[in-house]
Tab-separated table of C-alpha atoms and ligand atoms in Angstrom:
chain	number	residue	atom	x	y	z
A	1	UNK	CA	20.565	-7.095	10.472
A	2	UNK	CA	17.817	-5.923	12.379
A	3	UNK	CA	15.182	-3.664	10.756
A	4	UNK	CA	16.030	0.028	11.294
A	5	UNK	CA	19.840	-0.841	9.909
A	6	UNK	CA	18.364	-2.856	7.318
A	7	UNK	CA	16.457	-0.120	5.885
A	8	UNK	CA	19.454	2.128	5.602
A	9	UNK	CA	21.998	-0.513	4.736
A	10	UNK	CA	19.840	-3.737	2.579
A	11	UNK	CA	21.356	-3.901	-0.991
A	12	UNK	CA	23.063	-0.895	-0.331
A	13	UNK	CA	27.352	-0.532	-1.058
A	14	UNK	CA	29.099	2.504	-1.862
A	15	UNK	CA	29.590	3.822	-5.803
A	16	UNK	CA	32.574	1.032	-6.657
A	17	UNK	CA	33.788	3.572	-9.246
A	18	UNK	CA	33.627	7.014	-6.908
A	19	UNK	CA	32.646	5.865	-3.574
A	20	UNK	CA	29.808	8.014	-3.595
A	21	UNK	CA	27.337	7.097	-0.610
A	22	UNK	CA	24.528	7.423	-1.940
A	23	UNK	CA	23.459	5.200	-4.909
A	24	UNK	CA	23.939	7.351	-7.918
A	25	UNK	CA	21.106	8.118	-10.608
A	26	UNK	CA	22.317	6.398	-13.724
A	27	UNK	CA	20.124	8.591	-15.594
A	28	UNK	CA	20.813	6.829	-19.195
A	29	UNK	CA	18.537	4.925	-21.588
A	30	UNK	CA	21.415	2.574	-22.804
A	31	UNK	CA	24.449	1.301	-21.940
A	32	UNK	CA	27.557	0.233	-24.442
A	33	UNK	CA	28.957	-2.932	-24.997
A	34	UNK	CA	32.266	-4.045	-25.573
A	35	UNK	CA	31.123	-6.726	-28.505
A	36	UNK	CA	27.824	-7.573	-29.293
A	37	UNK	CA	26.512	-9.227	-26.301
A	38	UNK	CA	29.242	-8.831	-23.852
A	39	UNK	CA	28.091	-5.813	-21.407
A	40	UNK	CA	28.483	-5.327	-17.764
A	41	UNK	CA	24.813	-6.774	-16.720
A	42	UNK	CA	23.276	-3.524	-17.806
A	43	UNK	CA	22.041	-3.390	-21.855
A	44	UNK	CA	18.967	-0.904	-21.801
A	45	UNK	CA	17.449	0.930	-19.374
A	46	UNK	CA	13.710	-0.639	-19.758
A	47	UNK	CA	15.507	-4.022	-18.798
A	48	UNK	CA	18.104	-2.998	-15.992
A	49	UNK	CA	19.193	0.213	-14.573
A	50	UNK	CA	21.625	-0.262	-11.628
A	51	UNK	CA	19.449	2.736	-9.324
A	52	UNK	CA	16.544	0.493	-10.163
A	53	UNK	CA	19.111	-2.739	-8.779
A	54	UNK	CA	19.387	-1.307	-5.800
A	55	UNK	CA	15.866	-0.328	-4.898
A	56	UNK	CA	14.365	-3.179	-5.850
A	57	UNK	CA	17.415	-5.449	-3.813
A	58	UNK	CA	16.313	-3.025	-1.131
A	59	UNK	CA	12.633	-3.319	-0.663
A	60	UNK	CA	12.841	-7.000	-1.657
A	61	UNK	CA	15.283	-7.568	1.544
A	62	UNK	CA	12.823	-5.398	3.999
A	63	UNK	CA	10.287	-7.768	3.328
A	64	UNK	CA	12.138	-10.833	3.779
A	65	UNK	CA	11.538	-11.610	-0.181
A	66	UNK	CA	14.241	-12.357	-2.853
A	67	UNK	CA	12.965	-10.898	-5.974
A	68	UNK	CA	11.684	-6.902	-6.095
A	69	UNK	CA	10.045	-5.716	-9.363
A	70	UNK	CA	9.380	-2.111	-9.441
A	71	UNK	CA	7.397	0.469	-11.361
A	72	UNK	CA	5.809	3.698	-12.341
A	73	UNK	CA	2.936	3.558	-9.687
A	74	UNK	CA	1.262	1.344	-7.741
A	75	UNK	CA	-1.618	0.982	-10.353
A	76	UNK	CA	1.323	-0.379	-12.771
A	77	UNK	CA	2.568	-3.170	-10.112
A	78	UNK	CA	-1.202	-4.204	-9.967
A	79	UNK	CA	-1.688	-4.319	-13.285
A	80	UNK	CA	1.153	-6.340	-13.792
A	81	UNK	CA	-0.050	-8.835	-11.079
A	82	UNK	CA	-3.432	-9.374	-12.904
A	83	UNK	CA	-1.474	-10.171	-16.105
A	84	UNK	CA	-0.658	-13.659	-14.484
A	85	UNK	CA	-4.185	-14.556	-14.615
A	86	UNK	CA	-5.947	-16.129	-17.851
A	87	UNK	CA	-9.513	-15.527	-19.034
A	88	UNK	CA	-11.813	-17.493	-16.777
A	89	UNK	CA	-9.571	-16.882	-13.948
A	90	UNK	CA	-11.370	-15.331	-10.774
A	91	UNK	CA	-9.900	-12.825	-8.471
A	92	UNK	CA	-11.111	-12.714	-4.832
A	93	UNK	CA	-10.765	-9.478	-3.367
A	94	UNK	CA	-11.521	-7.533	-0.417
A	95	UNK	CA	-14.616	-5.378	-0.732
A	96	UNK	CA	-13.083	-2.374	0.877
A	97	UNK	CA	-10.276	-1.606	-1.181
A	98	UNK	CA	-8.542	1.375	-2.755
A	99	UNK	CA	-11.192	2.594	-5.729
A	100	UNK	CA	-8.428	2.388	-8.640
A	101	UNK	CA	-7.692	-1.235	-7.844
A	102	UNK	CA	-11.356	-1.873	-7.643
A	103	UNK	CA	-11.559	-0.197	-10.917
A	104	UNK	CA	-8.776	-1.894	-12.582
A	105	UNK	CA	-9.672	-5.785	-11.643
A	106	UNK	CA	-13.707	-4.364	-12.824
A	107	UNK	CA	-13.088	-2.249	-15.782
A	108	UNK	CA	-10.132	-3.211	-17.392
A	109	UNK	CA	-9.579	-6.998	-16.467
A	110	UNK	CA	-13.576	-7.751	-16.257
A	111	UNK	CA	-13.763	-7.142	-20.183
A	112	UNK	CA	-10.628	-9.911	-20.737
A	113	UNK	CA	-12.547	-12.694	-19.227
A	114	UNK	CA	-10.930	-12.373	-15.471
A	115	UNK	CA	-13.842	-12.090	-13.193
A	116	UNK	CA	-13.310	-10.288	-9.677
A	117	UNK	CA	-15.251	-11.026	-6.766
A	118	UNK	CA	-14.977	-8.241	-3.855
A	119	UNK	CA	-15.832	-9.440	-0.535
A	120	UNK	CA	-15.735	-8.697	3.482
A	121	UNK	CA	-12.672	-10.468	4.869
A	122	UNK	CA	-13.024	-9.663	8.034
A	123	UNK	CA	-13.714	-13.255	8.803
A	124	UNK	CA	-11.826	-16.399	6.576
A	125	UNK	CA	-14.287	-18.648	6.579
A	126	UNK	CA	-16.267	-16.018	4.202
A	127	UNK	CA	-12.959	-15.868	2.251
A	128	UNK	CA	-13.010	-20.450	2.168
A	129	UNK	CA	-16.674	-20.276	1.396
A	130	UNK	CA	-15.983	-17.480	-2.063
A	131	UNK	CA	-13.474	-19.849	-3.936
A	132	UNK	CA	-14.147	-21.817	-6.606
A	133	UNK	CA	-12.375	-24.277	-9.051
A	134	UNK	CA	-11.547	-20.826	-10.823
A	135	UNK	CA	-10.422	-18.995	-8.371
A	136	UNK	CA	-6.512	-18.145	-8.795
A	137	UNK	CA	-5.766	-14.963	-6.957
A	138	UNK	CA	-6.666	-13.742	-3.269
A	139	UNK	CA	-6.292	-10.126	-3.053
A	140	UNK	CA	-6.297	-8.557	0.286
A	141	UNK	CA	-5.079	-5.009	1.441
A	142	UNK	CA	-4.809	-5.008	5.223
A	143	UNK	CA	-5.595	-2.558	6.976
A	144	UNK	CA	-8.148	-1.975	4.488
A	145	UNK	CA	-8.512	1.437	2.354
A	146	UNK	CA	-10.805	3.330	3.947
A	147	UNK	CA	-12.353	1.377	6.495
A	148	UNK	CA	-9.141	0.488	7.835
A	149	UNK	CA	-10.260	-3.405	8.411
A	150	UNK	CA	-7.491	-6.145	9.852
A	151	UNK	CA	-7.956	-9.440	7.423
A	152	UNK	CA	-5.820	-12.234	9.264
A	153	UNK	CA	-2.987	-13.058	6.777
A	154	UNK	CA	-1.407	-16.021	8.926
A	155	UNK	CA	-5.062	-17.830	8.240
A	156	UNK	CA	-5.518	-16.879	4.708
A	157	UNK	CA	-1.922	-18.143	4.054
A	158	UNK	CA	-3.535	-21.505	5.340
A	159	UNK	CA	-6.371	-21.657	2.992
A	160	UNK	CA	-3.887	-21.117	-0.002
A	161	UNK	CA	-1.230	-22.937	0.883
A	162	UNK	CA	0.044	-25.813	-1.501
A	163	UNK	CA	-2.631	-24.804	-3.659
A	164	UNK	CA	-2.171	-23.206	-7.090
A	165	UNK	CA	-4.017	-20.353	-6.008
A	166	UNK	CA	-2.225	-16.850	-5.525
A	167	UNK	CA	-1.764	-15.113	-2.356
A	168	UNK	CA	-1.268	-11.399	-2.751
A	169	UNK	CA	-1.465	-8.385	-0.053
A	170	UNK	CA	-1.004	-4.729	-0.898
A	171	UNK	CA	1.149	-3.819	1.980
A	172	UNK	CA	0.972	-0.498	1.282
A	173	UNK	CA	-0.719	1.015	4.760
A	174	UNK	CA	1.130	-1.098	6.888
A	175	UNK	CA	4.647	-1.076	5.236
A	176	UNK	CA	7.344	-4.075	5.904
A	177	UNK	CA	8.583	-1.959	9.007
A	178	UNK	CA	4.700	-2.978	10.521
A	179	UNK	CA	3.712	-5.798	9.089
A	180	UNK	CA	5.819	-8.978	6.667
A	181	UNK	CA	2.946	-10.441	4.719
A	182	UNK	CA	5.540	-13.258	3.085
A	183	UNK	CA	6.248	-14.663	7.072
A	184	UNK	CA	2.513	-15.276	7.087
A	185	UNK	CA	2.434	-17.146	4.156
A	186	UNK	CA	1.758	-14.414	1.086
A	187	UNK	CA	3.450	-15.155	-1.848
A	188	UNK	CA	3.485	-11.442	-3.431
A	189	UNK	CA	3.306	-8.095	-1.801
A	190	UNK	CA	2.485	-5.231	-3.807
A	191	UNK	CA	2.931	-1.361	-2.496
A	192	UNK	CA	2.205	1.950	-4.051
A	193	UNK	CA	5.641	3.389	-3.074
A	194	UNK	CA	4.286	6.783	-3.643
A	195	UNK	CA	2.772	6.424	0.006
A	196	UNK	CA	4.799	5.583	3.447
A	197	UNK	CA	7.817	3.873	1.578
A	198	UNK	CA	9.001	7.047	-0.086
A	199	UNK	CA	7.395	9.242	2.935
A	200	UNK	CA	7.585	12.653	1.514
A	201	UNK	CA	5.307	13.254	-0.944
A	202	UNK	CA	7.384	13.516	-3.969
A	203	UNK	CA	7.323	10.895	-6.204
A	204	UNK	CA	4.755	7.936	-7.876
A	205	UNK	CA	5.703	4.333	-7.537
A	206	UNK	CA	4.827	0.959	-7.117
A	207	UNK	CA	7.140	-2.370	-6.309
A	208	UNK	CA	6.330	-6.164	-6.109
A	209	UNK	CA	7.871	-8.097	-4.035
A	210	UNK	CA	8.079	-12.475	-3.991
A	211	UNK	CA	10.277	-15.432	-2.422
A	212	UNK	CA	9.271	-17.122	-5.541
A	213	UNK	CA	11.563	-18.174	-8.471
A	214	UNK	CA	8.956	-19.346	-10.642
A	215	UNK	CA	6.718	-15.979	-9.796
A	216	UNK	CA	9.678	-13.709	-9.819
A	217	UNK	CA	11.122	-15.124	-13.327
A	218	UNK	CA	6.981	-14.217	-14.480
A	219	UNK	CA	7.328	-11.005	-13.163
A	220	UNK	CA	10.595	-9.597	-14.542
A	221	UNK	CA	9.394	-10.904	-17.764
A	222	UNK	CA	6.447	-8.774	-17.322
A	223	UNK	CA	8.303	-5.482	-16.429
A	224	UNK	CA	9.985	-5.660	-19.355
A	225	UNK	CA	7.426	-7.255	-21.779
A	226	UNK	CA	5.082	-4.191	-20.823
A	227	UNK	CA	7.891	-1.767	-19.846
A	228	UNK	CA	5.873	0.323	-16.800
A	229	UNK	CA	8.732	0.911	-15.313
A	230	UNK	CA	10.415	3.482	-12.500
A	231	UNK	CA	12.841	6.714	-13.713
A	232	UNK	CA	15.781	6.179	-11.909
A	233	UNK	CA	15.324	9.848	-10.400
A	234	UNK	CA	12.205	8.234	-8.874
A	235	UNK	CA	14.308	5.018	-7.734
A	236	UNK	CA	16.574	7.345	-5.727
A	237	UNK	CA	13.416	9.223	-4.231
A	238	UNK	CA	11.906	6.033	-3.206
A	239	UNK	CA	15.394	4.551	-1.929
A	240	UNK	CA	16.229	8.116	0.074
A	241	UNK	CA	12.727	7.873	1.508
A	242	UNK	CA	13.153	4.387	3.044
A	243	UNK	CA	16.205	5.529	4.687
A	244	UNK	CA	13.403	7.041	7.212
A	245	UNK	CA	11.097	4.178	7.369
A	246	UNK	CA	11.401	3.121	10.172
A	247	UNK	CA	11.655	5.962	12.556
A	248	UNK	CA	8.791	7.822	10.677
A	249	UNK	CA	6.532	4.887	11.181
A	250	UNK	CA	6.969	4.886	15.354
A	251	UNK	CA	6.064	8.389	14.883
A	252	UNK	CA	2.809	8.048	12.225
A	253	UNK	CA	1.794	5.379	14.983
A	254	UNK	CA	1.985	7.788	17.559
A	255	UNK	CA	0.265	10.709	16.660
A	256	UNK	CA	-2.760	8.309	14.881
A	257	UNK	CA	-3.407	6.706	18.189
A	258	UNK	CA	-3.453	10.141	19.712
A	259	UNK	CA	-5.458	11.630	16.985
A	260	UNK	CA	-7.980	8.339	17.063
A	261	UNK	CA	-8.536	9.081	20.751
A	262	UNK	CA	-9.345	12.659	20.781
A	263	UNK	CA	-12.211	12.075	17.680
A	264	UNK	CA	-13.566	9.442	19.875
A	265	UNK	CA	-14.233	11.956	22.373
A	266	UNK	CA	-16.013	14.474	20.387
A	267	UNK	CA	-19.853	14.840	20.070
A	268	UNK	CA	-19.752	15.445	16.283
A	269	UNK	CA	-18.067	12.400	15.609
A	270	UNK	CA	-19.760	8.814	15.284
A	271	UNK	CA	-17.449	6.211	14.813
A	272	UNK	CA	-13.698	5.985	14.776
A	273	UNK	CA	-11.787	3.381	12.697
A	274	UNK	CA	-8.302	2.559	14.137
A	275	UNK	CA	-7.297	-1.202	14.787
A	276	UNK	CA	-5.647	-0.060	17.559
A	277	UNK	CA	-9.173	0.767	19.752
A	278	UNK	CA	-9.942	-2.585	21.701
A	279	UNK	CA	-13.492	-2.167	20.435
A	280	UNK	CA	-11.426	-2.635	16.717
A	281	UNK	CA	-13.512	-6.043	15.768
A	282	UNK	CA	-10.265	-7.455	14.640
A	283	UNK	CA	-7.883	-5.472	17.070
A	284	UNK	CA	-6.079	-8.914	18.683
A	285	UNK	CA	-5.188	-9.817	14.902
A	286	UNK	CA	-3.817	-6.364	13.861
A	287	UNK	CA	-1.958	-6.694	17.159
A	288	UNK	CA	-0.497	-10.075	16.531
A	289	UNK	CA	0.915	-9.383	12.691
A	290	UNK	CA	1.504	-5.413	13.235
A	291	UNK	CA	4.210	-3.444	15.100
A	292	UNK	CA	1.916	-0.599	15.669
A	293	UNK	CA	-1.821	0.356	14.261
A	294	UNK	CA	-0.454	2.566	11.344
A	295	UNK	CA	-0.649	6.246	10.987
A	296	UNK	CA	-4.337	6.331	9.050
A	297	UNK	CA	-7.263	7.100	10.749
A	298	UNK	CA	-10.741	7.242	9.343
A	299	UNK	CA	-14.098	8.996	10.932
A	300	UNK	CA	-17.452	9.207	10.349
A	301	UNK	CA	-20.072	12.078	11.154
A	302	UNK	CA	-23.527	11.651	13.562
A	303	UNK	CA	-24.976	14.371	10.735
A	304	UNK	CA	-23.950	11.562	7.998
A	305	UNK	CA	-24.181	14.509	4.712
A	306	UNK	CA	-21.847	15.430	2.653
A	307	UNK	CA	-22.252	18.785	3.363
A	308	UNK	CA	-21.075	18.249	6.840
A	309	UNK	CA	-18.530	16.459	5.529
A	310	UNK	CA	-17.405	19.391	3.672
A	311	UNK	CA	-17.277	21.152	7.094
A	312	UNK	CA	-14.594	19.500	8.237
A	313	UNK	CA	-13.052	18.762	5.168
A	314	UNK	CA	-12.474	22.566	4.384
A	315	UNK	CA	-12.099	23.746	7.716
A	316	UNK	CA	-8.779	22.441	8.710
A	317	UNK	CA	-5.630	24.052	7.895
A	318	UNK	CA	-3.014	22.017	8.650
A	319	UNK	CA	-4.101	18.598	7.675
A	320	UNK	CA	-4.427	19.398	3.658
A	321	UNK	CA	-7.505	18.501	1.713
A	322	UNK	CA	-5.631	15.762	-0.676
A	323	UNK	CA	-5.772	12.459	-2.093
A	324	UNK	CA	-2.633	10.051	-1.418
A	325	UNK	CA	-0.970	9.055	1.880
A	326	UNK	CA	1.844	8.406	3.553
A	327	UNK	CA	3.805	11.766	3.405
A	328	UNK	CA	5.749	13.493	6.331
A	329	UNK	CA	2.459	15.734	6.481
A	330	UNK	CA	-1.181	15.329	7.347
A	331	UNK	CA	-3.911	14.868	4.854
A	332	UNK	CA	-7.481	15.095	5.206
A	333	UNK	CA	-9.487	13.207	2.247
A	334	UNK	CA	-13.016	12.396	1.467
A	335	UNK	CA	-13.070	8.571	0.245
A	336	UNK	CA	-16.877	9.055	-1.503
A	337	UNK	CA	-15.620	12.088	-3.970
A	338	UNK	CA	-11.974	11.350	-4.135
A	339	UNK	CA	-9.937	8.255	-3.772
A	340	UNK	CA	-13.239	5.567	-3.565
A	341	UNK	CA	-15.592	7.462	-6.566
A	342	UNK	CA	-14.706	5.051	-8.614
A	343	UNK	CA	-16.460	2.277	-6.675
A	344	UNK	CA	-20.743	2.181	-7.280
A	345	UNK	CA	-22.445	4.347	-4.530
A	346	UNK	CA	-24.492	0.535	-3.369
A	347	UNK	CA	-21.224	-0.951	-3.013
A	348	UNK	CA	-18.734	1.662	-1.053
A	349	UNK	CA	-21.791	2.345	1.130
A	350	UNK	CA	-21.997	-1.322	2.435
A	351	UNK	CA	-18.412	-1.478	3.710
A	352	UNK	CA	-18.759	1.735	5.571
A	353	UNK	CA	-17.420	3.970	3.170
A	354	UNK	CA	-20.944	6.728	3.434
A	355	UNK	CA	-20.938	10.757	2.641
A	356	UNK	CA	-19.707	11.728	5.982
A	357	UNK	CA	-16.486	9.220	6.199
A	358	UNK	CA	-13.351	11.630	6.258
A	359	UNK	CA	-10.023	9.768	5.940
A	360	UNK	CA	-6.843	10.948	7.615
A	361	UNK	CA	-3.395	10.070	6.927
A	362	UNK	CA	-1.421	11.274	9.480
A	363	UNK	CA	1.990	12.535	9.143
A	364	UNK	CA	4.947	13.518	11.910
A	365	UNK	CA	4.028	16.874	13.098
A	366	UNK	CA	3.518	17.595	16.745
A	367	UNK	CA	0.455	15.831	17.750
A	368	UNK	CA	-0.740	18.993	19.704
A	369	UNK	CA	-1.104	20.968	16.617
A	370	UNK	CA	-2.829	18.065	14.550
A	371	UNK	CA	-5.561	17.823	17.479
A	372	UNK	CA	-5.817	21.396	17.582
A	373	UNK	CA	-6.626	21.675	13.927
A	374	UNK	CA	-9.103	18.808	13.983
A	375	UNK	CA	-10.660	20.586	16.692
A	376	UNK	CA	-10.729	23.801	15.482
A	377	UNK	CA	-12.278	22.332	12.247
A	378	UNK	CA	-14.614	20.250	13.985
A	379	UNK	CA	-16.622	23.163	16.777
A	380	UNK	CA	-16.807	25.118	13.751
B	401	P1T	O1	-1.220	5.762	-6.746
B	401	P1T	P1	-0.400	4.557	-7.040
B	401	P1T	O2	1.027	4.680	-6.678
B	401	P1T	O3	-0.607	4.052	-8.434
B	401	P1T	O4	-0.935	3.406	-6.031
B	401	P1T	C1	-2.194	2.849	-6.088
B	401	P1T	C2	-2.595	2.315	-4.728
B	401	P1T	C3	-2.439	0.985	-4.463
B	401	P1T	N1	-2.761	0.456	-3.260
B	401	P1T	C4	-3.231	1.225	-2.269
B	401	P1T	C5	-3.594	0.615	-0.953
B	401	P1T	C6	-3.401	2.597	-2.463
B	401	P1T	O5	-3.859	3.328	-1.454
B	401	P1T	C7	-3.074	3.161	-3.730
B	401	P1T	C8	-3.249	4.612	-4.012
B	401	P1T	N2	-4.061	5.273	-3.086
B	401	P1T	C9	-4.354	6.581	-3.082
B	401	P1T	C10	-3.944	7.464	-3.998
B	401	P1T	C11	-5.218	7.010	-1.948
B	401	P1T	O6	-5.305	8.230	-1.662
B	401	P1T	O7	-5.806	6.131	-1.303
């Protein structure tokens, strides 16, 4: 099955007892048994809930996996990654990363012994040259959050290879329709489903995703252990919103290269970051693992204040002054204030991430009317 029928079809069979199409919300907390023990698969709804079944055969299949392990949020899929590690255990990350994971492996983890290391990945010999004896997890989120950096999976699934270090990638910008982190030699792949996998806006979620018995049979015992997991209301949000994957990602692809290339051309504007621009540093990497560049663009000011980030940031009206990403509609975002605060001022301001950078996630309106708005916002 190729991808586009995969995303409609994968896991996917009609209601066996109505023939409903669409996979039915079992919205129930328990489920009886015949005799104590003997059940249909299904005993409590923290443990198995057939909506849940289906999205998590679903996503698992789009990313060429075998096991899919979903949740409340992303934050909850994350946090049940780090609960493989042991005190002592390092985490390498990389430095330009969404603020809450930054904030979880720091804040929470840091104070149970697991030490996190964020660094540039840009290049994997800086990525060899970070690990130590302790060092159990590689974290990287490709294309990066904000900065929108390309980190070349295929050659960090070299360095960890046969070792008993583990490979993760948040896949959440990129999607499996873009990008299969497990073909380049991942061995989990976290999203926040909240974002391009349910598409509309509507819903907070997170999945894991591994080829991995071992891993898997860690995980599952995990989702249940700790219990962080997905309504089935949400399930059937996430699972409707996939339906569109595919198609909505040709378009989000679209209108960001469009939207990348009018910034470029503005005199307000500094830098544009978009690994599709030639000038990208690692643009022949994100063009051998991606389909297409994504749909987020990011942007920096020549008057690098936050009060002329403000400008822009309250003087659109069609792109909507929000955190999150992903949806059918445009957002506008300030990384410093909103999704990044979390990380020290020192820190975001080395990767990039300054008072002027404005972060768009671009959705499938008419690209006309996006570049209009940007403009509008940014003669002002
Ligand atoms: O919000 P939640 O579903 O818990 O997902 C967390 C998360 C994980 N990974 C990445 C790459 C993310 O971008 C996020 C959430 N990000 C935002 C809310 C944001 O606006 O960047």
């Amino acid at each position: 099955m190729k991808f586009g029928t995969k995303v409609i079809h994968a896991g996917i069979k009609p209601d066996e007892s109505t023939g409903a199409i669409m996979t039915p919300i079992f919205q129930t907390s328990t489920y009886v048994q015949s005799a104590p023990g003997e059940h249909k698969g299904y005993e409590y709804a923290r443990t198995q809930n057939p909506t849940r079944t289906v999205l998590e055969k679903n996503v698992a299949e789009l990313e060429n996996g075998k096991y899919g392990i979903s949740f409340g949020s992303g934050m909850a899929a994350t946090d049940t990654i780090a609960k493989l590690l042991k005190p002592g255990d390092e985490i390498i990350a990389s430095n330009d990363i969404y603020g809450g994971t930054y904030r979880l492996f720091r804040e929470v983890y840091g104070p149970y012994g697991i030490k996190s290391k964020f660094i540039d990945m840009e290049n994997v010999a800086d990525v060899k040259s970070a690990i130590t004896e302790n060092t159990k997890m590689i974290w990287v989120e490709t294309p990066t959050n904000p900065m929108l950096n390309i980190v070349d999976l295929a050659a960090v699934g070299e360095l960890t290879k046969g070792t008993d270090m583990i490979f993760c990638v948040d896949n959440t910008f990129a999607t499996p329709y873009l990008q299969r982190p497990l073909d380049l030699g991942a061995d989990l792949i976290i999203h926040s489903a909240t974002k391009y996998l349910s598409g509309h806006s509507d819903v907070v979620s997170g999945i894991i995703v591994c080829k991995d018995d071992e891993l898997g049979e860690q995980l599952y015992f995990l989702q249940n252990a700790a219990g962080a997991v997905p309504g089935p209301q949400d399930c059937f949000l996430v699972l409707r919103g996939i339906k569109t994957l595919a198609i909505r990602m040709d378009r989000h692809g679209e209108n960001a290269e469009a939207v990348a290339k009018f910034l470029i051309t503005h005199d307000k504007v500094d830098e544009v970051f978009w690994p599709g621009f030639e000038s990208h540093p690692n643009h022949e990497i994100a063009k051998s693992q991606m389909l297409n560049f994504g749909g987020m663009v990011s942007f920096n000011l020549k008057e690098d204040t936050l009060e002329a980030a403000k400008k822009i940031l309250t003087g659109t009206s069609l792109f909507a002054l929000a955190e999150s990403l992903g949806g059918v509609e445009s957002l506008i975002g300030h990384p410093a204030t909103m999704t990044h605060a979390s990380i020290p001022q020192e820190d975001r301001i080395k990767t990039g991430c300054v008072d002027s950078l404005i972060r768009l996630s671009i959705g499938i309106e008419d690209e006309e009317d996006l570049i209009a708005d940007l403009k509008k916002a940014l003669d002002a």
